[in-house]
Amino acid sequence: MKKPLLGSFEAPKSRAHMLGSLQKIHLPMKRFSQSDEVDYVIVGCGSAGGVLLQRLARAGFNVVALEAGPFWDTERDWVSDESGSHQLYWEDPRVTGGSDPLALGANNCGRGVGGGSVHWAAFTPRFHPSDFEVYTRDGVGADWPIDYDIIRPYYEQLELEMPVAGPAYYPWGHPHGYPYGPHPMGGVGNALIKGCTALNIPVSIGGPVAILSGSHGDRPHCIYRGFCIQGCKVGAKASTLITHVPDALASGAEIRDNCMVSRIELGKNRRVSGVHYFDRDGNPHFQKAKAVIVAGYSIETPRLLLNSACPGFENGLANSSDTVGRYMMAQAGNVVLGRFDQPVRMYKAPPAHALTEEFYETNPKNDFARGFAIQTVGPLPIAFGKEMVAAKRAWGWGLRREMMDYNHWATFGLLGEILPWPDNRVTLADETDRFGLRVAHVSFNLHNNDKKLIKAAKEKTTEVMYAAGATEVVQEARFAHLVGAARMGSDPRTSVVDKFGRTHDISNLFVCDGSILPTQGSANPGLTIQALAARTADYLISQQDAIFTSDKREMTEPILRSELAPPGTYGRGVPHLK
Ligand SMILES: Cc1cc2nc3c(=O)[nH]c(=O)nc-3n(C[C@H](O)[C@H](O)[C@H](O)COP(=O)(O)OP(=O)(O)OC[C@H]3O[C@@H](n4cnc5c(N)ncnc54)[C@H](O)[C@@H]3O)c2cc1C
Ligand code: SF4
């Protein structure tokens, strides 16, 4: 019999684990004993943690990831249903505050293997060269200790590993093209094209987005049904759960799921010796390790460092600068909704499929520094209903009427750069969680530059919506994408980690996730977070045992180890039509 295109279907064996309809991995994995002193313990197996785990295991290190959430079997655990997908998010208690409090929970990080890459929309624009020198150029924010040229090869590498679909020529920042061809347009994308074209604004169509526009190995292509932020049961959307974790396990890594790390232990000579954690039944354990890498997201990472205060680090581990928790950032993520006479049917596409970065850079004509992007967003009905409650104060019968009109609405999201401020910070609240650990208190305040930028971004996005032909336009104020709170820098007095993610205070303790970003641009951060993780991995690999035995800091840039990419990264793809 002729084989179907993607190989003959085989039901999972008893201990196999399904990731999407076709991809499967075989458990059990290698198991280390807690009395083994492993090389690296990674706290959190999310966007950054998943990439790091795969690279370190492939390079031959003994590495364990402790993940607070479950190891998803996507066929068993995920549903293409909005209300059935809340389990994907970190919904444990947190306290929010400040003059502009952030909505926490489903608006930020994931919980489970894959972390936030499970529920992300998978927009994957790169940061611009200007993002790495905001202070030098504009006198605000901060400079990074690295420049664009250092991260550029890692962008190119991760765009192949996910892989990313997008146009053959992307004009903003450092112009480049994408390995997979762009996606077809949905109704919202068409509206963005129409509005931008009418106003002479260039727009990128069909990506960049880490969703397959053609089959890739044992992953099928997108079927355009819009459940991307519910996980994508199909397996077309990239998450580290399906792109990097299978190879990590095949290379000898262990993932201990449902294990919540409670404290990092400081051993002798100002070096860490392992982590304390609670297993799924709430039993306490200790895993010995030669080095620890925290990859828990920009709320849980500072929370863990602060909860690990001990003699010598009374204000929190690695916090001699009093910078842990500070300079946390969220992007302005206002949603602008427009009603059209003709049906739009915004559910019939991935939410992420078109954008413009024409307003990304500082414009001297503006009364604020930095800029914003405008992107497609395609909320499903429940999210749309919530937006109507917020934007129009619709309720009862009024809300029902709006919901019946769902097919006529399009939504654009603005993504505005909010600068890093020291008073936007994560501290410890007095409240505790079910493990008795103090929960995070997240304080957020908009400053003048941020307010002016958001006002201008809202006006421009509204103008585009009207230019697309909308007859009614409303908007909901919201924020997206938390980063920062353990930032990298060259000066130990004003940053937590050096340019490789190594804490200035403790030479075998690293941070590797969105927390280390000094500024955030107005690009979605996920690609940058994973690219930085691959670079940190290359650094650790280049150091071999030196991290475990010496406090000396080698600051030479590592070489890119593309041969450590997951198998199948190269040689496939959908050719661009020229
Ligand atoms: C709805 C939504 C849509 C998004 N869309 C996009 C998009 O289109 N493009 C984009 O670039 N970004 C997007 N993002 C943002 C993106 O998901 C995050 O920026 C990214 O996943 C953060 O990566 P991370 O490695 O810092 O943390 P995460 O990926 O969140 O990983 C952290 C992991 O650590 C675990 N953990 C935390 N604390 C502990 C502990 N103490 N012990 C054990 N485990 C722990 C968590 O369970 C989690 O799995 C979106 C976010 C949301 C909420
Ligand atoms: S639209 Fe595509 S990427 Fe999104 S859930 Fe459906 S198949 Fe997955």
XYZ file of C-alpha atoms and ligand atoms in Angstrom:
639
model
C 0.000 0.000 0.000
C 1.237 3.476 -0.816
C 2.231 5.361 2.341
C 0.333 8.541 3.161
C 2.329 11.762 2.865
C 3.310 11.963 6.537
C 3.991 8.271 7.131
C 1.507 5.610 8.089
C -0.474 6.304 11.229
C 0.448 4.226 14.214
C -1.455 4.317 17.487
C 0.672 5.266 20.503
C 2.244 2.353 22.330
C 1.358 1.992 25.979
C 4.084 4.349 27.239
C 4.174 6.650 24.246
C 3.189 10.244 24.574
C 1.309 12.012 21.809
C 2.273 15.537 20.761
C -0.179 16.548 18.085
C -1.964 14.081 15.880
C 1.166 12.482 14.441
C 4.187 13.319 16.573
C 4.943 11.054 19.471
C 7.716 10.548 21.973
C 8.422 7.478 23.993
C 8.521 7.677 27.752
C 9.960 6.735 30.188
C 12.946 8.993 30.026
C 16.257 8.761 31.833
C 15.843 9.207 35.601
C 18.514 10.662 37.837
C 18.539 9.985 41.544
C 18.333 12.916 43.924
C 21.577 11.785 45.475
C 23.261 12.157 42.054
C 24.899 15.525 41.757
C 23.700 16.388 38.241
C 25.545 18.976 36.154
C 22.632 21.387 35.694
C 19.214 21.765 37.255
C 16.897 23.987 35.224
C 13.965 25.523 37.087
C 11.068 25.682 34.617
C 10.792 23.913 31.267
C 9.141 26.705 29.283
C 10.212 28.736 26.268
C 13.792 29.327 27.378
C 14.085 26.255 29.632
C 13.030 23.878 26.847
C 15.686 25.130 24.414
C 18.372 25.126 27.098
C 17.514 21.601 28.234
C 17.720 20.251 24.694
C 21.086 21.869 23.974
C 22.741 20.864 27.247
C 21.512 17.265 26.974
C 22.682 16.986 23.363
C 26.098 18.287 24.422
C 26.323 15.426 26.933
C 25.600 17.124 30.256
C 23.522 15.440 32.955
C 20.595 17.787 33.177
C 17.240 17.771 34.961
C 14.400 20.245 34.440
C 11.998 20.697 37.341
C 8.681 21.939 36.006
C 5.840 23.138 38.238
C 3.135 22.085 35.772
C 2.281 18.858 33.951
C 3.949 17.110 31.030
C 1.206 17.526 28.444
C 0.001 14.711 26.252
C -1.642 16.966 23.712
C -4.059 14.328 22.421
C -5.251 13.501 25.923
C -5.001 16.837 27.736
C -5.816 19.595 25.252
C -9.155 20.576 23.841
C -10.019 22.968 21.047
C -12.229 24.928 23.384
C -11.698 28.301 25.010
C -13.109 27.617 28.445
C -11.493 24.183 28.599
C -7.984 25.589 28.181
C -7.420 27.511 31.409
C -5.242 24.710 32.708
C -2.516 25.927 30.325
C -1.934 29.072 32.405
C -0.261 29.867 35.695
C -3.353 30.537 37.797
C -1.761 30.173 41.246
C -2.316 33.233 43.442
C -0.377 36.425 42.816
C -1.038 39.945 44.058
C -1.224 42.852 41.626
C -0.779 46.534 42.470
C 0.601 49.932 41.495
C -1.185 52.795 39.731
C -1.843 50.672 36.606
C -2.218 47.121 37.914
C -1.597 44.298 35.452
C -4.127 41.510 34.988
C -2.261 38.373 36.043
C -3.104 34.720 35.359
C -4.129 33.912 31.797
C -2.565 37.120 30.537
C 1.021 36.062 31.171
C 2.787 32.807 31.790
C 2.202 29.155 31.189
C 2.407 26.261 33.591
C 3.512 22.920 32.238
C 6.172 21.584 29.894
C 6.519 24.145 27.105
C 5.568 27.028 29.447
C 4.274 30.118 27.680
C 5.193 28.730 24.267
C 2.206 26.391 24.625
C -0.324 29.242 24.667
C 1.561 31.915 22.744
C 0.134 33.144 19.464
C 3.604 32.474 17.972
C 4.234 35.881 16.399
C 8.027 35.849 16.034
C 9.413 39.215 14.917
C 13.046 39.918 15.796
C 14.066 42.863 17.939
C 15.552 45.735 15.941
C 19.238 46.749 16.177
C 18.085 49.948 17.958
C 16.595 47.899 20.814
C 20.059 46.988 22.028
C 21.150 50.624 22.475
C 18.058 52.507 23.581
C 19.893 54.574 26.165
C 22.690 55.578 23.798
C 20.261 56.557 21.044
C 17.396 58.073 23.016
C 18.679 58.778 26.518
C 15.975 56.592 28.086
C 15.751 52.971 29.208
C 18.982 50.996 29.084
C 21.592 49.605 26.737
C 22.079 45.849 26.468
C 25.515 44.363 27.109
C 25.272 42.759 23.652
C 24.366 44.157 20.262
C 22.159 42.915 17.442
C 25.013 41.284 15.537
C 25.664 38.939 18.453
C 22.100 37.656 18.622
C 21.484 37.714 14.860
C 22.890 34.194 14.124
C 20.718 32.850 16.950
C 17.631 34.488 15.439
C 18.441 32.788 12.136
C 19.007 29.478 13.917
C 15.789 29.507 15.967
C 13.762 30.627 12.942
C 14.856 27.329 11.363
C 14.272 25.243 14.471
C 10.682 26.404 15.121
C 10.449 26.956 12.030
C 9.048 30.419 11.207
C 6.803 31.194 8.240
C 6.855 34.681 6.806
C 7.591 36.825 3.800
C 10.717 36.348 1.689
C 11.628 39.959 2.473
C 10.860 41.582 5.825
C 11.779 45.268 5.656
C 12.015 46.512 9.255
C 14.943 46.487 11.691
C 17.631 44.408 10.034
C 15.871 43.296 6.800
C 15.712 39.523 6.322
C 13.521 36.689 4.972
C 12.000 33.531 6.476
C 12.580 29.812 5.866
C 8.906 28.910 5.291
C 6.578 30.759 2.939
C 3.856 33.061 4.338
C 0.374 31.951 5.378
C -2.767 32.876 3.456
C -4.736 35.783 4.868
C -7.701 35.534 7.210
C -10.409 38.188 7.514
C -8.520 40.244 10.134
C -5.343 40.178 8.059
C -7.281 41.377 5.047
C -8.671 44.253 7.117
C -5.163 45.217 8.290
C -3.865 45.145 4.712
C -6.785 47.259 3.508
C -6.395 49.851 6.280
C -2.625 50.107 6.001
C -2.674 50.248 2.208
C -5.241 53.051 2.241
C -2.899 55.049 4.517
C 0.255 54.113 2.619
C 1.656 52.088 5.539
C 3.730 49.008 4.588
C 2.391 45.782 6.109
C 3.873 42.284 6.429
C 1.447 39.515 5.491
C 1.446 35.842 6.425
C 3.963 36.126 9.282
C 6.515 36.095 10.802
C 4.839 33.398 12.844
C 6.117 30.054 14.195
C 3.255 28.108 12.610
C 3.811 25.614 9.812
C 2.699 26.737 6.387
C 3.734 23.296 5.101
C 4.346 19.947 6.806
C 7.639 19.619 8.674
C 8.924 16.185 9.669
C 6.207 14.534 11.731
C 4.290 17.786 12.216
C 1.364 18.668 9.943
C 0.725 22.133 8.544
C -1.787 24.613 9.948
C -5.460 23.927 9.271
C -6.570 27.508 10.070
C -9.102 26.939 12.785
C -7.813 29.531 15.238
C -7.195 27.617 18.492
C -3.530 28.654 18.662
C -3.570 30.144 22.155
C -5.424 27.071 23.343
C -2.262 25.086 22.580
C -2.827 23.933 18.952
C -3.824 20.311 19.285
C -2.888 19.848 15.632
C 0.833 20.349 16.312
C 1.293 23.001 13.613
C 2.223 25.764 16.037
C 5.720 25.638 17.531
C 6.123 25.231 21.261
C 9.244 23.941 22.953
C 7.088 20.977 24.017
C 7.073 19.780 20.414
C 10.165 21.447 18.920
C 12.859 20.839 21.566
C 11.622 18.598 24.383
C 11.422 15.359 22.328
C 15.089 15.693 21.373
C 16.038 16.686 24.920
C 14.582 13.414 26.206
C 16.128 11.396 23.388
C 19.478 12.962 24.328
C 19.229 11.867 27.972
C 17.604 14.802 29.783
C 15.080 14.263 32.552
C 11.968 16.392 33.062
C 10.317 16.064 36.463
C 6.861 17.502 35.960
C 4.498 18.781 38.685
C 7.555 19.693 40.760
C 7.545 23.180 42.267
C 10.956 24.554 43.208
C 10.699 26.388 46.513
C 14.257 27.494 47.257
C 17.752 27.513 45.817
C 20.300 26.291 48.330
C 23.466 28.290 48.890
C 26.357 25.947 49.693
C 29.985 26.634 50.481
C 32.119 29.432 49.018
C 29.166 31.479 47.787
C 28.172 28.758 45.325
C 24.761 27.123 45.002
C 24.495 23.389 45.642
C 21.009 22.465 44.375
C 17.307 23.189 44.755
C 14.533 22.279 47.176
C 11.233 21.331 45.591
C 7.804 19.833 46.267
C 6.634 16.897 44.155
C 3.065 16.404 42.847
C 1.959 15.061 46.252
C 3.479 17.969 48.148
C 6.438 15.957 49.466
C 9.649 17.959 49.886
C 12.857 16.925 48.052
C 16.327 18.251 47.350
C 18.134 17.836 44.031
C 21.888 18.263 44.143
C 23.459 20.060 41.189
C 26.797 21.536 40.181
C 25.008 24.588 38.779
C 21.457 25.955 38.776
C 19.662 27.808 35.961
C 16.414 29.621 36.752
C 14.017 29.805 33.785
C 10.704 30.416 35.521
C 9.323 33.569 33.764
C 9.731 37.177 34.794
C 7.399 36.844 37.799
C 8.360 33.425 39.179
C 12.104 33.861 38.588
C 12.464 36.945 40.827
C 10.011 35.381 43.273
C 12.234 32.302 43.621
C 15.397 34.389 44.030
C 13.685 36.521 46.686
C 12.252 33.444 48.442
C 15.793 31.997 48.517
C 17.119 34.750 50.818
C 19.672 33.345 53.248
C 22.564 34.522 55.425
C 24.853 36.562 53.168
C 21.929 37.316 50.812
C 19.298 38.626 53.206
C 17.530 40.622 50.427
C 17.282 37.642 48.117
C 19.745 35.438 46.307
C 21.959 37.241 43.769
C 20.399 40.529 44.862
C 23.333 42.558 46.184
C 22.351 45.266 43.642
C 18.720 45.411 44.886
C 17.789 44.912 41.222
C 16.058 41.515 41.470
C 12.394 42.172 40.698
C 12.992 45.710 39.390
C 12.756 47.021 35.816
C 9.957 44.576 35.048
C 8.225 45.507 31.797
C 4.943 44.787 30.056
C 4.090 45.968 26.572
C 1.036 48.106 26.004
C -1.346 45.660 24.338
C -4.524 47.664 23.720
C -7.006 45.867 21.511
C -8.833 47.979 18.914
C -12.049 46.393 17.617
C -13.847 47.447 14.437
C -17.252 46.426 13.103
C -17.604 45.788 9.382
C -20.751 45.520 7.302
C -19.426 42.382 5.616
C -18.579 39.291 7.738
C -14.905 39.079 8.816
C -14.972 35.661 10.565
C -11.849 36.302 12.558
C -11.705 32.769 14.007
C -10.775 31.317 10.612
C -7.033 31.927 10.844
C -4.274 31.960 13.427
C -4.667 35.186 15.455
C -1.109 36.084 14.449
C -0.687 36.529 10.718
C -0.085 40.158 9.689
C 1.556 43.225 11.216
C 3.274 46.516 10.600
C 6.412 47.764 12.362
C 6.356 51.083 10.523
C 6.050 52.998 13.830
C 8.581 50.921 15.808
C 11.470 53.388 15.986
C 11.811 56.712 17.780
C 10.418 59.483 15.593
C 11.824 62.965 16.428
C 8.430 64.453 15.501
C 6.786 62.615 18.416
C 6.760 63.887 21.998
C 7.869 60.463 23.253
C 10.734 58.032 22.697
C 10.460 54.595 21.051
C 7.398 53.258 19.264
C 4.839 50.548 18.614
C 3.685 47.828 16.225
C 0.170 47.023 14.996
C -0.736 43.337 14.705
C -3.706 41.109 13.918
C -5.490 39.562 16.890
C -8.312 37.059 16.465
C -10.101 36.521 19.761
C -12.461 33.560 19.917
C -16.001 34.260 21.184
C -15.375 34.200 24.967
C -12.359 36.529 24.692
C -14.368 38.718 22.311
C -17.221 38.823 24.826
C -14.829 39.972 27.566
C -13.478 42.654 25.248
C -17.017 43.878 24.553
C -17.688 44.066 28.296
C -14.518 46.138 28.757
C -14.758 48.272 25.592
C -18.505 48.938 25.393
C -19.624 48.048 28.913
C -21.977 45.641 27.178
C -23.943 43.412 29.535
C -27.040 41.228 29.595
C -29.077 41.521 26.396
C -26.711 44.175 25.075
C -23.771 41.788 25.383
C -25.788 39.027 23.772
C -26.521 41.210 20.769
C -22.821 42.089 20.412
C -21.869 38.424 20.640
C -24.390 37.506 17.928
C -22.557 40.033 15.764
C -19.143 38.356 16.385
C -18.577 37.445 12.740
C -18.640 41.128 11.708
C -15.824 42.286 13.990
C -12.064 42.515 13.393
C -9.463 43.217 16.084
C -6.016 44.765 15.834
C -3.621 44.783 18.756
C -1.098 47.504 19.297
C 2.171 46.482 20.868
C 3.777 49.501 22.507
C 7.191 49.702 24.110
C 7.010 50.593 27.792
C 10.354 51.583 29.231
C 12.093 49.838 32.140
C 11.436 51.680 35.413
C 12.816 50.704 38.835
C 9.419 51.037 40.545
C 7.823 48.483 38.223
C 8.777 45.478 40.229
C 8.116 42.053 41.674
C 8.355 41.756 45.463
C 7.076 39.175 47.918
C 3.526 39.529 49.241
C 2.594 38.443 52.749
C 0.156 35.889 51.314
C 1.395 32.345 50.786
C 0.494 29.609 48.299
C -0.470 25.986 48.976
C 3.187 25.130 49.606
C 3.517 27.893 52.197
C 5.684 29.992 49.858
C 5.191 33.744 49.739
C 3.537 34.703 46.465
C 4.639 37.443 44.076
C 3.403 41.011 44.398
C 3.573 42.719 40.993
C 3.522 46.521 41.032
C 3.111 48.393 37.743
C 2.953 52.120 36.994
C 2.825 53.941 33.672
C 5.213 56.887 33.330
C 4.829 59.952 31.098
C 6.655 58.542 28.069
C 4.581 55.365 28.273
C 1.281 57.264 28.443
C 2.096 59.481 25.466
C 3.223 56.476 23.430
C 0.046 54.527 24.201
C -2.146 57.510 23.267
C -0.409 57.898 19.887
C -0.502 54.144 19.229
C -4.229 53.968 19.994
C -4.963 56.868 17.649
C -2.955 55.365 14.787
C -4.464 51.887 15.210
C -7.965 53.386 15.284
C -7.178 55.359 12.116
C -6.066 52.143 10.377
C -9.255 50.368 11.479
C -11.451 53.120 10.045
C -9.357 53.202 6.863
C -10.066 49.467 6.500
C -13.771 50.268 6.313
C -14.953 49.744 9.891
C -18.185 51.566 10.710
C -17.732 51.458 14.487
C -14.437 51.304 16.412
C -13.963 50.670 20.167
C -10.945 49.710 22.231
C -9.922 47.837 25.361
C -6.849 48.894 27.367
C -4.624 45.987 28.299
C -0.999 44.891 28.632
C 0.928 41.967 27.214
C 4.226 40.078 27.499
C 5.934 40.568 30.856
C 9.732 40.623 30.704
C 12.596 42.019 32.778
C 12.931 41.785 36.592
C 16.387 40.128 36.595
C 18.049 42.142 33.877
C 21.411 41.606 32.231
C 24.085 44.257 32.183
C 27.786 44.910 32.472
C 27.537 46.757 35.800
C 26.873 44.488 38.815
C 25.513 47.503 40.686
C 22.583 47.948 38.286
C 21.908 44.486 36.882
C 21.417 40.914 38.123
C 23.174 38.847 35.443
C 26.034 39.322 33.000
C 25.718 39.064 29.226
C 25.553 35.245 29.380
C 22.899 35.104 32.097
C 25.320 34.318 34.929
C 24.397 36.117 38.142
C 27.001 38.699 39.097
C 26.924 37.491 42.707
C 27.108 33.695 42.364
C 29.205 32.105 39.659
C 27.288 28.814 39.329
C 23.811 30.399 39.352
C 22.256 31.516 36.049
C 18.991 33.087 34.900
C 17.760 32.198 31.427
C 14.307 33.466 30.445
C 12.494 36.707 29.630
C 13.591 38.164 32.988
C 17.015 39.049 31.675
C 15.808 41.503 28.992
C 16.956 45.087 29.745
C 14.441 46.625 27.262
C 11.687 45.061 25.193
C 11.135 46.947 21.945
C 7.699 46.550 20.436
C 8.313 43.058 19.077
C 6.805 39.995 20.761
C 9.591 38.618 22.968
C 9.383 34.824 22.496
C 11.875 34.451 19.629
C 14.396 36.649 21.438
C 13.952 34.632 24.654
C 14.628 31.351 22.850
C 17.527 32.798 20.844
C 19.154 34.023 24.066
C 18.634 30.574 25.616
C 20.464 28.908 22.722
C 23.303 31.403 23.146
C 23.523 30.805 26.910
C 23.650 27.073 26.151
C 26.514 27.598 23.707
C 28.353 29.577 26.357
C 27.882 26.860 28.996
C 28.957 24.179 26.522
C 32.050 26.190 25.603
C 32.958 26.361 29.297
C 32.706 22.588 29.830
C 33.522 21.902 33.517
C 34.826 25.383 34.324
C 31.397 26.531 35.544
C 31.423 23.721 38.131
C 34.940 24.187 39.416
C 35.939 27.820 39.100
C 34.640 31.326 39.827
C 36.627 32.803 36.957
C 34.409 34.481 34.362
C 35.394 33.809 30.787
C 33.688 36.532 28.745
C 34.608 35.402 25.222
C 31.635 35.004 22.908
C 30.958 31.288 22.195
C 30.672 29.886 18.689
C 27.202 29.015 17.427
C 26.756 25.229 17.726
C 24.177 24.708 14.991
C 25.021 20.981 14.915
C 23.285 20.703 18.302
C 19.922 21.708 16.806
C 17.094 19.138 16.999
C 17.201 16.615 14.135
C 15.172 17.657 11.109
C 15.949 21.353 11.506
C 17.545 21.582 8.078
C 16.597 20.441 4.645
C 12.841 20.896 4.828
C 10.640 23.847 4.197
C 8.208 25.337 1.780
C 9.940 27.206 -1.006
C 8.999 30.819 -1.458
C 7.384 31.631 -4.748
C 9.643 34.189 -6.390
C -2.007 34.807 25.446
C -0.537 35.012 25.170
C -0.094 35.103 23.867
C 1.278 35.309 23.603
N 1.677 35.391 22.303
C 2.983 35.608 22.033
C 3.415 35.714 20.681
O 2.623 35.650 19.738
N 4.746 35.873 20.464
C 5.644 35.975 21.485
O 6.823 36.141 21.220
N 5.255 35.890 22.764
C 3.943 35.696 23.069
N 3.550 35.593 24.378
C 4.573 35.723 25.431
C 5.398 34.446 25.592
O 4.538 33.353 25.792
C 6.358 34.608 26.778
O 7.083 35.807 26.620
C 7.360 33.473 26.898
O 6.727 32.216 26.875
C 8.157 33.613 28.185
O 9.156 32.631 28.216
P 9.932 32.274 29.552
O 10.915 31.232 29.196
O 10.403 33.544 30.159
O 8.830 31.688 30.551
P 7.770 30.510 30.341
O 7.702 30.054 28.939
O 6.484 30.976 30.960
O 8.367 29.320 31.200
C 8.450 29.325 32.585
C 8.189 27.929 33.107
O 8.709 27.830 34.425
C 7.812 27.104 35.228
N 8.075 27.517 36.606
C 7.972 28.764 37.131
N 8.335 28.775 38.424
C 8.687 27.511 38.733
C 9.141 26.901 39.932
N 9.320 27.597 41.065
N 9.408 25.565 39.905
C 9.242 24.848 38.761
N 8.801 25.390 37.609
C 8.531 26.711 37.592
C 6.440 27.473 34.691
O 5.488 26.490 35.016
C 6.706 27.587 33.186
O 6.472 26.367 32.519
C 2.203 35.405 24.667
C 1.748 35.319 25.984
C 0.382 35.136 26.240
C -0.090 35.071 27.655
S -4.891 27.890 13.353
Fe -3.171 26.556 12.802
S -1.629 26.940 14.416
Fe -3.594 27.741 15.164
S -4.513 26.054 16.333
Fe -5.271 25.866 14.251
S -3.812 24.458 13.249
Fe -2.847 25.198 15.105
